[in-house]
């Protein structure tokens, strides 16, 4: 019984390490998004960090339009990043977890 507990604890530690490695890797996964007309381009990481914003000069003339473009384009990029983030971290956590009845349902 004690050996089983140690094995489970090692598996949990392994899962934690795997999740941390995945978090670090997600910082390097880049998602590019642009407005429908290509006047605004953003890049975010799968860790949901904005990496770059490229704004066409013509958007600088209209503050409200630029703000709208930023909100829409950033939200699209962040939604994609969140989807990747959740899938990758969920898989990393599930792969390293010990086989405990009922626990697998938590990661669906």
PDB file of C-alpha atoms in Angstrom:
ATOM      1  CA  UNK A   1       0.000   0.000   0.000  1.00  0.00           C
ATOM      2  CA  UNK A   2       2.785   2.456   0.922  1.00  0.00           C
ATOM      3  CA  UNK A   3       4.531   1.655  -2.348  1.00  0.00           C
ATOM      4  CA  UNK A   4       1.340   2.465  -4.244  1.00  0.00           C
ATOM      5  CA  UNK A   5       1.120   5.830  -2.489  1.00  0.00           C
ATOM      6  CA  UNK A   6       4.730   6.646  -3.345  1.00  0.00           C
ATOM      7  CA  UNK A   7       4.109   5.636  -6.942  1.00  0.00           C
ATOM      8  CA  UNK A   8       1.032   7.877  -7.069  1.00  0.00           C
ATOM      9  CA  UNK A   9       2.916  10.780  -5.534  1.00  0.00           C
ATOM     10  CA  UNK A  10       5.691  10.349  -8.104  1.00  0.00           C
ATOM     11  CA  UNK A  11       3.103  10.318 -10.911  1.00  0.00           C
ATOM     12  CA  UNK A  12       1.506  13.500  -9.569  1.00  0.00           C
ATOM     13  CA  UNK A  13       4.920  15.195  -9.346  1.00  0.00           C
ATOM     14  CA  UNK A  14       5.631  14.051 -12.909  1.00  0.00           C
ATOM     15  CA  UNK A  15       2.289  15.525 -14.039  1.00  0.00           C
ATOM     16  CA  UNK A  16       3.124  18.845 -12.351  1.00  0.00           C
ATOM     17  CA  UNK A  17       6.517  18.932 -14.056  1.00  0.00           C
ATOM     18  CA  UNK A  18       4.895  18.129 -17.390  1.00  0.00           C
ATOM     19  CA  UNK A  19       2.379  20.966 -16.945  1.00  0.00           C
ATOM     20  CA  UNK A  20       5.170  23.429 -16.106  1.00  0.00           C
ATOM     21  CA  UNK A  21       7.157  22.386 -19.186  1.00  0.00           C
ATOM     22  CA  UNK A  22       4.043  22.785 -21.306  1.00  0.00           C
ATOM     23  CA  UNK A  23       3.438  26.284 -19.898  1.00  0.00           C
ATOM     24  CA  UNK A  24       6.967  27.282 -20.860  1.00  0.00           C
ATOM     25  CA  UNK A  25       6.572  25.811 -24.353  1.00  0.00           C
ATOM     26  CA  UNK A  26       3.266  27.660 -24.853  1.00  0.00           C
ATOM     27  CA  UNK A  27       5.145  30.937 -24.439  1.00  0.00           C
ATOM     28  CA  UNK A  28       6.921  30.137 -27.715  1.00  0.00           C
ATOM     29  CA  UNK A  29       3.836  29.078 -29.694  1.00  0.00           C
ATOM     30  CA  UNK A  30       2.758  32.149 -31.690  1.00  0.00           C
ATOM     31  CA  UNK A  31      -0.661  32.904 -33.131  1.00  0.00           C
ATOM     32  CA  UNK A  32      -0.941  35.523 -35.874  1.00  0.00           C
ATOM     33  CA  UNK A  33      -4.260  37.241 -36.453  1.00  0.00           C
ATOM     34  CA  UNK A  34      -5.251  40.141 -38.673  1.00  0.00           C
ATOM     35  CA  UNK A  35      -8.266  42.277 -39.404  1.00  0.00           C
ATOM     36  CA  UNK A  36     -10.351  41.249 -42.387  1.00  0.00           C
ATOM     37  CA  UNK A  37      -8.753  43.971 -44.535  1.00  0.00           C
ATOM     38  CA  UNK A  38      -5.231  43.345 -43.240  1.00  0.00           C
ATOM     39  CA  UNK A  39      -4.782  46.838 -41.810  1.00  0.00           C
ATOM     40  CA  UNK A  40      -4.073  45.508 -38.310  1.00  0.00           C
ATOM     41  CA  UNK A  41      -1.967  42.475 -37.475  1.00  0.00           C
ATOM     42  CA  UNK A  42      -1.320  41.068 -34.019  1.00  0.00           C
ATOM     43  CA  UNK A  43       0.749  38.207 -32.705  1.00  0.00           C
ATOM     44  CA  UNK A  44       0.044  36.583 -29.353  1.00  0.00           C
ATOM     45  CA  UNK A  45       1.583  33.583 -27.678  1.00  0.00           C
ATOM     46  CA  UNK A  46      -0.440  30.545 -26.655  1.00  0.00           C
ATOM     47  CA  UNK A  47       0.302  31.756 -23.115  1.00  0.00           C
ATOM     48  CA  UNK A  48      -1.916  34.723 -24.031  1.00  0.00           C
ATOM     49  CA  UNK A  49       0.822  37.348 -24.135  1.00  0.00           C
ATOM     50  CA  UNK A  50       0.681  40.025 -26.830  1.00  0.00           C
ATOM     51  CA  UNK A  51       3.966  39.825 -28.744  1.00  0.00           C
ATOM     52  CA  UNK A  52       3.475  42.375 -31.510  1.00  0.00           C
ATOM     53  CA  UNK A  53       0.989  44.754 -33.090  1.00  0.00           C
ATOM     54  CA  UNK A  54       1.369  46.111 -36.625  1.00  0.00           C
ATOM     55  CA  UNK A  55      -0.923  49.020 -37.527  1.00  0.00           C
ATOM     56  CA  UNK A  56      -1.337  50.425 -41.033  1.00  0.00           C
ATOM     57  CA  UNK A  57      -0.773  54.184 -41.176  1.00  0.00           C
ATOM     58  CA  UNK A  58      -4.299  54.863 -42.374  1.00  0.00           C
ATOM     59  CA  UNK A  59      -5.729  53.465 -39.137  1.00  0.00           C
ATOM     60  CA  UNK A  60      -3.789  56.036 -37.131  1.00  0.00           C
ATOM     61  CA  UNK A  61      -6.028  58.772 -38.507  1.00  0.00           C
ATOM     62  CA  UNK A  62      -9.200  57.461 -36.828  1.00  0.00           C
ATOM     63  CA  UNK A  63      -8.877  56.692 -33.113  1.00  0.00           C
ATOM     64  CA  UNK A  64     -12.288  55.010 -32.778  1.00  0.00           C
ATOM     65  CA  UNK A  65     -11.719  52.793 -35.785  1.00  0.00           C
ATOM     66  CA  UNK A  66      -8.293  51.783 -34.483  1.00  0.00           C
ATOM     67  CA  UNK A  67      -9.744  50.942 -31.081  1.00  0.00           C
ATOM     68  CA  UNK A  68     -12.450  48.788 -32.721  1.00  0.00           C
ATOM     69  CA  UNK A  69      -9.862  47.005 -34.847  1.00  0.00           C
ATOM     70  CA  UNK A  70      -7.669  46.340 -31.801  1.00  0.00           C
ATOM     71  CA  UNK A  71     -10.524  44.938 -29.727  1.00  0.00           C
ATOM     72  CA  UNK A  72     -11.827  42.665 -32.477  1.00  0.00           C
ATOM     73  CA  UNK A  73      -8.462  41.402 -33.686  1.00  0.00           C
ATOM     74  CA  UNK A  74      -6.960  40.905 -30.240  1.00  0.00           C
ATOM     75  CA  UNK A  75     -10.070  39.057 -29.064  1.00  0.00           C
ATOM     76  CA  UNK A  76      -9.857  36.676 -32.029  1.00  0.00           C
ATOM     77  CA  UNK A  77      -6.180  36.013 -31.370  1.00  0.00           C
ATOM     78  CA  UNK A  78      -6.691  35.527 -27.629  1.00  0.00           C
ATOM     79  CA  UNK A  79      -9.584  33.125 -28.247  1.00  0.00           C
ATOM     80  CA  UNK A  80      -7.346  30.990 -30.476  1.00  0.00           C
ATOM     81  CA  UNK A  81      -4.531  31.169 -27.912  1.00  0.00           C
ATOM     82  CA  UNK A  82      -6.895  30.161 -25.109  1.00  0.00           C
ATOM     83  CA  UNK A  83      -8.138  27.174 -27.082  1.00  0.00           C
ATOM     84  CA  UNK A  84      -4.586  25.943 -27.688  1.00  0.00           C
ATOM     85  CA  UNK A  85      -3.604  26.683 -24.078  1.00  0.00           C
ATOM     86  CA  UNK A  86      -6.511  24.754 -22.570  1.00  0.00           C
ATOM     87  CA  UNK A  87      -6.078  21.742 -24.844  1.00  0.00           C
ATOM     88  CA  UNK A  88      -2.322  21.509 -24.301  1.00  0.00           C
ATOM     89  CA  UNK A  89      -2.424  21.999 -20.521  1.00  0.00           C
ATOM     90  CA  UNK A  90      -5.353  19.607 -20.154  1.00  0.00           C
ATOM     91  CA  UNK A  91      -3.503  16.941 -22.109  1.00  0.00           C
ATOM     92  CA  UNK A  92      -0.305  17.513 -20.118  1.00  0.00           C
ATOM     93  CA  UNK A  93      -2.134  17.205 -16.801  1.00  0.00           C
ATOM     94  CA  UNK A  94      -4.125  14.142 -17.854  1.00  0.00           C
ATOM     95  CA  UNK A  95      -1.135  12.256 -19.281  1.00  0.00           C
ATOM     96  CA  UNK A  96       0.843  12.329 -16.068  1.00  0.00           C
ATOM     97  CA  UNK A  97      -1.908  11.638 -13.579  1.00  0.00           C
ATOM     98  CA  UNK A  98      -2.146   8.274 -11.788  1.00  0.00           C
ATOM     99  CA  UNK A  99      -5.098   6.062 -12.621  1.00  0.00           C
ATOM    100  CA  UNK A 100      -7.568   7.005  -9.887  1.00  0.00           C
ATOM    101  CA  UNK A 101     -11.171   5.943 -10.549  1.00  0.00           C
ATOM    102  CA  UNK A 102     -13.361   8.952 -11.360  1.00  0.00           C
ATOM    103  CA  UNK A 103     -10.450  11.358 -11.650  1.00  0.00           C
ATOM    104  CA  UNK A 104     -10.310  11.082 -15.441  1.00  0.00           C
ATOM    105  CA  UNK A 105     -13.753  12.684 -15.699  1.00  0.00           C
ATOM    106  CA  UNK A 106     -12.333  15.927 -14.315  1.00  0.00           C
ATOM    107  CA  UNK A 107     -10.158  16.453 -17.412  1.00  0.00           C
ATOM    108  CA  UNK A 108     -12.814  16.039 -20.129  1.00  0.00           C
TER     109      UNK A 108
END
